[in-house]
């Protein structure tokens, strides 16, 4: 799914982005636990999480995840935003809950990382 | 919508007594941070999580959630099961991810006009 | 790309300081990329190292993370002076965790760290003495 499509479906606010809006994001992963991200995720995926903290960005950088979406309109602190910018991770905020965000993306054909 | 119908469509495996499946589900919430679920899950919601330890039952009781669905093929601890049975909180399992479980359930609930 | 020499180094990890958690693994990842290691291998090493770093952060007061990059393999040794692990077999099980509530609220404690290290390493060894500390050794072949 294209990045611009993810942004549109989630009514997301763009906090950081250095990526082409046409970039293709292959998979999705929805969790608040970072080891779960590290265990199941693939590179080039979007992480949907309620953990609006630096840890989510660090983990995404380690796991080559390109796009991170914080749910329920949670605003990260400046350290988190700075880290995302430095690591070239696209950081979005959606007003939706994790459930709704998953639903909207799944409905349009995005799938979770295969094992 | 009844938990039983959802369990059938999503092939969820109930670990607690089947009487619990007669419950009504008002919507759903996905999350693994207990404080977040405590603050934001709605009454009657079905809770999709990866957490397995005993505290999840206390959260479900406190928030009056309809059931807990544990994803990624994880098994709850035995004290979680004991507490779920004594507190009458249905626990169901799936080998699928939270993203997929939520994605499918969203479509099912939407068709019924129930929100998350 | 072939690596022609051996690179070594280490990082000191201090327990409890969550704001810096993951810095060592992030730096190691940059080093591996600069040396010219293939992306998929870098990802595996980074994930395994990050899990080891987090365990030192969470369960031990201090530790050291050593890396040796040779033409044949990448070797990571995570050694801590923590409480040690009583039952290693139990700790290795997916989902087993003794992480306290505050750690779970920080996004850790899924009980997947050790299984993940094992999954990503070609050779995984763990050695622990209660009251003394834990050593994890991981080898990823090139
Ligand atoms: N370095 C260590 N020192 C002491 N105990 C440890 C250490 N590493 C792991 N353990 C013990 O082993 C358990 C399992 O570790 P593991 O990394 O698999 O999961 P976790 O740290 O609990 O959660 P996650 O890694 O998924 O965030 C821990 O909860 C802890 O009890
Ligand atoms: Mg761990």
Short mmCIF file of C-alpha atoms and ligand atoms in Angstrom, two decimals:
data_model
loop_
_atom_site.label_atom_id
_atom_site.label_comp_id
_atom_site.label_asym_id
_atom_site.label_seq_id
_atom_site.Cartn_x
_atom_site.Cartn_y
_atom_site.Cartn_z
CA UNK A 1 0.00 0.00 0.00
CA UNK A 2 1.29 3.45 -0.86
CA UNK A 3 2.31 5.75 2.00
CA UNK A 4 -0.16 8.40 0.84
CA UNK A 5 -2.96 5.85 1.01
CA UNK A 6 -2.03 4.94 4.60
CA UNK A 7 -2.03 8.62 5.54
CA UNK A 8 -5.39 9.19 3.89
CA UNK A 9 -7.12 6.12 5.34
CA UNK A 10 -5.92 6.90 8.85
CA UNK A 11 -6.61 10.66 8.61
CA UNK A 12 -3.07 10.92 9.89
CA UNK A 13 -1.08 13.97 10.86
CA UNK A 14 2.47 13.83 9.47
CA UNK A 15 5.06 14.52 12.17
CA UNK A 16 8.19 13.56 10.23
CA UNK A 17 8.65 12.32 6.68
CA UNK A 18 11.55 12.20 4.27
CA UNK A 19 9.98 9.54 2.08
CA UNK A 20 8.17 9.77 -1.23
CA UNK A 21 4.40 9.68 -0.68
CA UNK A 22 4.23 7.17 -3.52
CA UNK A 23 6.53 4.74 -1.62
CA UNK A 24 5.12 1.25 -1.37
CA UNK A 25 4.81 -0.14 2.19
CA UNK A 26 4.49 -3.92 2.11
CA UNK A 27 3.29 -5.12 5.50
CA UNK A 28 1.69 -4.02 8.75
CA UNK A 29 2.33 -4.91 12.37
CA UNK A 30 0.10 -3.80 15.24
CA UNK A 31 1.36 -4.11 18.80
CA UNK A 32 2.48 -2.25 21.90
CA UNK A 33 5.19 -4.74 22.80
CA UNK A 34 8.54 -4.18 21.17
CA UNK A 35 9.79 -7.77 21.22
CA UNK A 36 6.68 -8.67 19.28
CA UNK A 37 7.74 -6.17 16.63
CA UNK A 38 11.28 -7.53 16.63
CA UNK A 39 10.08 -11.12 16.38
CA UNK A 40 7.38 -10.94 13.74
CA UNK A 41 8.02 -7.87 11.64
CA UNK A 42 9.66 -7.60 8.25
CA UNK A 43 11.55 -4.63 6.87
CA UNK A 44 9.59 -2.07 4.87
CA UNK A 45 6.47 -2.30 6.97
CA UNK A 46 4.29 0.03 8.98
CA UNK A 47 4.10 -0.30 12.76
CA UNK A 48 0.82 0.71 14.38
CA UNK A 49 1.32 1.22 18.10
CA UNK A 50 -0.05 2.87 21.19
CA UNK A 51 3.45 3.16 22.63
CA UNK A 52 4.08 6.78 21.68
CA UNK A 53 7.65 6.72 23.00
CA UNK A 54 11.27 6.72 21.87
CA UNK A 55 11.33 2.94 22.33
CA UNK A 56 8.96 2.50 19.40
CA UNK A 57 11.28 4.51 17.12
CA UNK A 58 14.43 2.72 18.32
CA UNK A 59 12.80 -0.62 17.73
CA UNK A 60 11.58 0.38 14.29
CA UNK A 61 15.04 1.60 13.32
CA UNK A 62 16.62 -1.68 14.46
CA UNK A 63 14.00 -3.70 12.55
CA UNK A 64 14.13 -1.58 9.35
CA UNK A 65 10.52 -0.46 9.76
CA UNK A 66 9.95 2.68 7.71
CA UNK A 67 6.64 4.05 8.94
CA UNK A 68 5.35 4.32 12.52
CA UNK A 69 1.79 5.31 13.40
CA UNK A 70 0.88 6.38 16.93
CA UNK A 71 -2.77 5.71 17.70
CA UNK A 72 -5.50 7.64 19.52
CA UNK A 73 -3.93 11.00 18.73
CA UNK A 74 -1.08 10.46 21.19
CA UNK A 75 1.53 13.20 20.83
CA UNK A 76 5.12 12.06 21.32
CA UNK A 77 7.70 14.17 23.17
CA UNK A 78 10.39 16.11 21.29
CA UNK A 79 13.07 13.42 21.84
CA UNK A 80 10.88 10.90 20.10
CA UNK A 81 10.26 13.22 17.17
CA UNK A 82 13.95 14.10 16.91
CA UNK A 83 14.93 10.44 16.87
CA UNK A 84 12.41 9.68 14.13
CA UNK A 85 13.75 12.55 12.06
CA UNK A 86 17.37 11.47 12.57
CA UNK A 87 16.57 7.86 11.67
CA UNK A 88 14.49 8.88 8.64
CA UNK A 89 11.41 7.16 9.97
CA UNK A 90 8.07 8.49 8.81
CA UNK A 91 6.11 9.27 11.97
CA UNK A 92 2.33 9.66 11.78
CA UNK A 93 -0.39 10.23 14.34
CA UNK A 94 -3.88 8.88 13.76
CA UNK A 95 -6.92 9.89 15.80
CA UNK A 96 -8.20 6.30 15.55
CA UNK A 97 -7.76 3.48 18.03
CA UNK A 98 -5.50 0.58 17.11
CA UNK A 99 -8.60 -1.49 16.34
CA UNK A 100 -10.04 1.02 13.90
CA UNK A 101 -6.65 1.75 12.32
CA UNK A 102 -6.07 -1.98 11.69
CA UNK A 103 -9.58 -2.31 10.32
CA UNK A 104 -9.24 0.55 7.84
CA UNK A 105 -5.91 -0.68 6.49
CA UNK A 106 -6.93 -4.34 6.36
CA UNK A 107 -10.12 -3.43 4.52
CA UNK A 108 -8.04 -1.88 1.73
CA UNK A 109 -5.81 -4.90 1.38
CA UNK A 110 -2.81 -4.30 3.65
CA UNK A 111 -1.74 -7.52 5.40
CA UNK A 112 0.38 -8.42 8.43
CA UNK A 113 3.97 -9.54 8.08
CA UNK A 114 4.08 -13.19 7.02
CA UNK A 115 5.97 -15.52 9.38
CA UNK B 1 -23.33 -9.31 18.20
CA UNK B 2 -22.81 -12.54 20.14
CA UNK B 3 -19.30 -13.65 21.08
CA UNK B 4 -20.19 -17.10 19.80
CA UNK B 5 -20.80 -15.86 16.25
CA UNK B 6 -17.53 -13.91 16.26
CA UNK B 7 -15.67 -16.95 17.60
CA UNK B 8 -17.06 -19.06 14.79
CA UNK B 9 -16.29 -16.63 11.97
CA UNK B 10 -12.75 -15.94 13.20
CA UNK B 11 -12.13 -19.59 14.28
CA UNK B 12 -11.21 -18.54 17.80
CA UNK B 13 -10.55 -21.33 20.27
CA UNK B 14 -12.34 -20.82 23.61
CA UNK B 15 -10.38 -21.91 26.70
CA UNK B 16 -13.10 -21.05 29.20
CA UNK B 17 -16.59 -22.66 29.60
CA UNK B 18 -18.86 -22.33 26.53
CA UNK B 19 -21.65 -20.57 28.48
CA UNK B 20 -19.46 -17.44 28.32
CA UNK B 21 -19.87 -17.38 24.54
CA UNK B 22 -23.47 -16.22 24.86
CA UNK B 23 -22.24 -12.74 25.78
CA UNK B 24 -22.89 -9.69 23.66
CA UNK B 25 -19.91 -7.86 22.15
CA UNK B 26 -20.30 -4.08 21.89
CA UNK B 27 -17.14 -3.37 19.90
CA UNK B 28 -13.44 -4.10 20.16
CA UNK B 29 -10.20 -2.73 21.56
CA UNK B 30 -6.64 -3.73 20.67
CA UNK B 31 -3.79 -3.07 23.07
CA UNK B 32 -1.01 -4.52 25.19
CA UNK B 33 -0.45 -1.69 27.64
CA UNK B 34 -2.72 -2.32 30.59
CA UNK B 35 -2.91 1.35 31.57
CA UNK B 36 -4.10 2.20 28.05
CA UNK B 37 -6.78 -0.47 28.10
CA UNK B 38 -7.85 0.65 31.58
CA UNK B 39 -8.21 4.21 30.35
CA UNK B 40 -9.74 3.68 26.93
CA UNK B 41 -11.48 0.36 26.37
CA UNK B 42 -15.27 0.56 26.33
CA UNK B 43 -17.76 -1.50 28.30
CA UNK B 44 -18.63 -4.76 26.56
CA UNK B 45 -15.62 -4.52 24.24
CA UNK B 46 -13.79 -7.58 23.07
CA UNK B 47 -10.14 -7.11 23.95
CA UNK B 48 -7.47 -8.29 21.51
CA UNK B 49 -4.02 -8.60 23.09
CA UNK B 50 -0.75 -10.45 23.26
CA UNK B 51 -0.53 -10.20 27.03
CA UNK B 52 -1.05 -13.45 28.91
CA UNK B 53 -0.31 -12.74 32.53
CA UNK B 54 -2.92 -12.74 35.26
CA UNK B 55 -3.43 -8.96 35.39
CA UNK B 56 -5.37 -9.03 32.11
CA UNK B 57 -8.31 -10.67 33.87
CA UNK B 58 -8.42 -7.94 36.51
CA UNK B 59 -8.49 -5.30 33.76
CA UNK B 60 -11.30 -7.13 31.95
CA UNK B 61 -13.34 -7.37 35.15
CA UNK B 62 -12.78 -3.74 36.05
CA UNK B 63 -13.72 -2.48 32.59
CA UNK B 64 -16.57 -4.91 32.13
CA UNK B 65 -15.09 -6.27 28.90
CA UNK B 66 -16.95 -9.05 27.13
CA UNK B 67 -13.95 -11.27 26.43
CA UNK B 68 -10.18 -11.47 25.90
CA UNK B 69 -8.72 -12.77 22.65
CA UNK B 70 -5.04 -13.71 22.92
CA UNK B 71 -3.22 -13.56 19.59
CA UNK B 72 -0.09 -15.00 17.95
CA UNK B 73 -0.74 -18.48 19.34
CA UNK B 74 0.25 -17.47 22.84
CA UNK B 75 -1.03 -19.49 25.81
CA UNK B 76 -2.16 -17.76 28.99
CA UNK B 77 -0.42 -18.64 32.25
CA UNK B 78 -2.25 -21.15 34.45
CA UNK B 79 -3.05 -18.54 37.11
CA UNK B 80 -4.56 -16.37 34.35
CA UNK B 81 -6.83 -19.28 33.40
CA UNK B 82 -7.84 -19.95 37.01
CA UNK B 83 -8.73 -16.31 37.52
CA UNK B 84 -10.60 -16.09 34.20
CA UNK B 85 -12.76 -19.06 35.16
CA UNK B 86 -13.47 -17.79 38.67
CA UNK B 87 -14.19 -14.24 37.46
CA UNK B 88 -16.21 -15.46 34.49
CA UNK B 89 -14.16 -13.75 31.78
CA UNK B 90 -14.09 -15.68 28.49
CA UNK B 91 -10.61 -16.20 27.06
CA UNK B 92 -10.20 -17.25 23.43
CA UNK B 93 -7.09 -17.97 21.39
CA UNK B 94 -5.98 -17.47 17.83
CA UNK B 95 -2.77 -18.21 15.99
CA UNK B 96 -3.30 -15.09 13.90
CA UNK B 97 -1.79 -11.66 14.55
CA UNK B 98 -3.52 -8.74 16.24
CA UNK B 99 -3.54 -6.86 12.92
CA UNK B 100 -5.34 -9.62 11.06
CA UNK B 101 -7.75 -10.42 13.89
CA UNK B 102 -8.67 -6.77 14.27
CA UNK B 103 -8.87 -6.26 10.52
CA UNK B 104 -11.37 -9.06 10.05
CA UNK B 105 -13.39 -8.22 13.15
CA UNK B 106 -13.66 -4.59 12.05
CA UNK B 107 -15.40 -5.69 8.88
CA UNK B 108 -17.72 -8.05 10.75
CA UNK B 109 -18.70 -5.42 13.33
CA UNK B 110 -19.05 -2.72 10.69
CA UNK B 111 -21.52 -4.87 8.84
CA UNK B 112 -23.48 -4.96 12.12
CA UNK B 113 -23.04 -1.25 12.74
CA UNK B 114 -21.03 -1.72 15.92
CA UNK B 115 -18.03 0.49 16.48
CA UNK B 116 -14.66 -0.15 18.13
CA UNK C 1 31.11 -7.61 -0.19
CA UNK C 2 33.86 -9.57 1.52
CA UNK C 3 35.35 -8.36 4.80
CA UNK C 4 39.13 -8.52 4.86
CA UNK C 5 39.96 -7.93 8.50
CA UNK C 6 38.61 -8.22 12.02
CA UNK C 7 36.81 -5.41 13.80
CA UNK C 8 36.28 -5.46 17.56
CA UNK C 9 34.73 -3.20 20.11
CA UNK C 10 32.46 -2.96 23.11
CA UNK C 11 29.76 -0.89 24.74
CA UNK C 12 29.03 -0.40 28.42
CA UNK C 13 25.39 -0.71 29.32
CA UNK C 14 23.98 0.87 32.45
CA UNK C 15 20.78 -0.57 33.83
CA UNK C 16 17.61 1.40 34.31
CA UNK C 17 18.25 4.38 32.01
CA UNK C 18 15.45 3.80 29.52
CA UNK C 19 15.99 7.00 27.58
CA UNK C 20 19.30 5.60 26.30
CA UNK C 21 18.08 2.05 25.82
CA UNK C 22 19.05 0.73 22.43
CA UNK C 23 21.83 3.20 21.69
CA UNK C 24 24.55 0.55 21.70
CA UNK C 25 22.68 -1.70 19.27
CA UNK C 26 21.86 1.25 17.05
CA UNK C 27 25.54 2.18 16.94
CA UNK C 28 26.55 -1.40 16.20
CA UNK C 29 24.06 -1.45 13.34
CA UNK C 30 25.73 1.61 11.82
CA UNK C 31 29.16 -0.01 12.19
CA UNK C 32 27.98 -3.18 10.44
CA UNK C 33 26.50 -1.22 7.56
CA UNK C 34 29.71 0.82 7.21
CA UNK C 35 31.82 -2.34 7.16
CA UNK C 36 29.67 -3.51 4.27
CA UNK C 37 27.65 -6.35 5.79
CA UNK C 38 24.54 -7.32 3.84
CA UNK C 39 21.26 -5.69 5.02
CA UNK C 40 19.45 -8.87 6.01
CA UNK C 41 22.36 -10.02 8.20
CA UNK C 42 22.67 -6.56 9.74
CA UNK C 43 19.00 -6.72 10.63
CA UNK C 44 19.39 -10.10 12.35
CA UNK C 45 22.44 -8.99 14.34
CA UNK C 46 20.79 -5.70 15.30
CA UNK C 47 17.62 -7.41 16.52
CA UNK C 48 19.47 -10.05 18.56
CA UNK C 49 21.82 -7.45 20.06
CA UNK C 50 18.98 -5.08 20.90
CA UNK C 51 17.14 -7.83 22.80
CA UNK C 52 20.32 -8.62 24.75
CA UNK C 53 20.92 -4.94 25.47
CA UNK C 54 17.35 -4.52 26.73
CA UNK C 55 17.67 -7.50 29.06
CA UNK C 56 20.80 -5.99 30.61
CA UNK C 57 18.99 -2.63 30.93
CA UNK C 58 15.97 -4.18 32.57
CA UNK C 59 17.30 -7.02 34.70
CA UNK C 60 20.90 -6.13 35.51
CA UNK C 61 22.50 -3.01 36.93
CA UNK C 62 25.39 -3.06 34.50
CA UNK C 63 26.84 -5.04 31.66
CA UNK C 64 29.07 -5.04 28.65
CA UNK C 65 28.27 -5.75 25.04
CA UNK C 66 31.21 -6.99 22.96
CA UNK C 67 31.34 -7.49 19.21
CA UNK C 68 33.86 -9.18 16.97
CA UNK C 69 33.36 -8.93 13.22
CA UNK C 70 35.62 -11.30 11.30
CA UNK C 71 35.56 -12.47 7.67
CA UNK C 72 33.68 -15.62 8.71
CA UNK C 73 31.23 -14.46 11.35
CA UNK C 74 29.88 -11.83 13.68
CA UNK C 75 30.16 -12.69 17.35
CA UNK C 76 28.22 -10.82 20.03
CA UNK C 77 28.85 -11.36 23.72
CA UNK C 78 26.52 -9.74 26.26
CA UNK C 79 27.77 -10.11 29.79
CA UNK C 80 26.12 -8.66 32.85
CA UNK C 81 26.56 -8.44 36.58
CA UNK C 82 22.92 -9.01 37.37
CA UNK C 83 20.85 -11.39 39.48
CA UNK C 84 21.30 -14.31 37.06
CA UNK C 85 18.60 -16.67 35.82
CA UNK C 86 17.46 -19.54 38.01
CA UNK C 87 15.75 -21.69 35.38
CA UNK C 88 17.19 -21.06 31.92
CA UNK C 89 14.90 -23.54 30.19
CA UNK C 90 11.87 -21.70 31.55
CA UNK C 91 13.30 -18.28 30.65
CA UNK C 92 13.80 -19.49 27.06
CA UNK C 93 10.11 -20.31 26.63
CA UNK C 94 8.14 -17.94 24.40
CA UNK C 95 5.97 -15.74 26.56
CA UNK C 96 7.76 -16.36 29.86
CA UNK C 97 8.56 -13.07 31.53
CA UNK C 98 9.16 -11.72 35.01
CA UNK C 99 9.18 -8.11 33.80
CA UNK C 100 7.56 -5.80 36.38
CA UNK C 101 4.54 -3.66 35.49
CA UNK C 102 6.51 -0.48 34.79
CA UNK C 103 8.57 -2.37 32.20
CA UNK C 104 5.41 -3.66 30.52
CA UNK C 105 4.16 -0.09 30.31
CA UNK C 106 7.38 0.79 28.47
CA UNK C 107 6.64 -1.78 25.77
CA UNK C 108 8.77 -4.67 27.03
CA UNK C 109 8.04 -7.93 28.82
CA UNK C 110 6.47 -10.01 26.07
CA UNK C 111 8.79 -12.85 26.98
CA UNK C 112 10.08 -12.99 23.42
CA UNK C 113 13.59 -11.59 23.85
CA UNK C 114 15.60 -14.75 24.45
CA UNK C 115 13.61 -16.79 21.85
CA UNK C 116 14.24 -13.96 19.39
CA UNK C 117 17.99 -13.98 20.03
CA UNK C 118 18.00 -17.71 19.42
CA UNK C 119 15.94 -17.30 16.25
CA UNK C 120 18.26 -14.70 14.75
CA UNK C 121 21.61 -16.22 15.71
CA UNK C 122 23.16 -19.26 14.02
CA UNK C 123 24.71 -20.25 17.32
CA UNK C 124 23.22 -19.15 20.64
CA UNK C 125 24.63 -19.89 24.08
CA UNK C 126 23.47 -18.69 27.46
CA UNK C 127 25.20 -19.17 30.75
CA UNK C 128 23.95 -17.81 34.04
CA UNK C 129 24.88 -18.01 37.70
CA UNK C 130 22.36 -16.83 40.26
CA UNK C 131 23.76 -13.91 42.22
CA UNK C 132 26.64 -13.38 39.78
CA UNK C 133 25.33 -12.64 36.33
CA UNK C 134 24.40 -13.81 32.85
CA UNK C 135 26.39 -14.20 29.64
CA UNK C 136 24.78 -14.57 26.24
CA UNK C 137 26.93 -15.42 23.24
CA UNK C 138 25.59 -15.21 19.69
CA UNK C 139 27.28 -16.05 16.42
CA UNK C 140 25.93 -15.06 13.04
CA UNK C 141 27.78 -16.63 10.12
CA UNK C 142 28.72 -14.54 7.13
N1 LIG D 1 20.29 -10.72 31.69
C1 LIG D 1 19.33 -11.23 32.49
N2 LIG D 1 19.49 -11.25 33.84
C2 LIG D 1 18.52 -11.76 34.63
N3 LIG D 1 17.36 -12.30 34.19
C3 LIG D 1 17.16 -12.31 32.86
C4 LIG D 1 18.11 -11.79 31.94
N4 LIG D 1 17.65 -11.95 30.69
C5 LIG D 1 16.45 -12.55 30.81
N5 LIG D 1 16.15 -12.78 32.11
C6 LIG D 1 14.94 -13.46 32.62
O1 LIG D 1 14.38 -14.24 31.58
C7 LIG D 1 13.03 -13.80 31.30
C8 LIG D 1 12.76 -13.93 29.81
O2 LIG D 1 13.58 -13.03 29.08
P1 LIG D 1 13.13 -12.54 27.64
O3 LIG D 1 14.11 -11.56 27.14
O4 LIG D 1 12.88 -13.74 26.81
O5 LIG D 1 11.72 -11.85 27.90
P2 LIG D 1 11.40 -10.48 28.65
O6 LIG D 1 12.64 -9.67 28.78
O7 LIG D 1 10.68 -10.79 29.89
O8 LIG D 1 10.39 -9.78 27.63
P3 LIG D 1 10.77 -9.17 26.19
O9 LIG D 1 12.19 -9.53 25.92
O10 LIG D 1 9.84 -9.82 25.24
O11 LIG D 1 10.54 -7.72 26.30
C9 LIG D 1 12.96 -12.40 31.83
O12 LIG D 1 11.65 -11.99 32.16
C10 LIG D 1 13.86 -12.50 33.07
O13 LIG D 1 13.17 -13.10 34.14
MG1 LIG D 2 13.88 -9.36 27.06
#
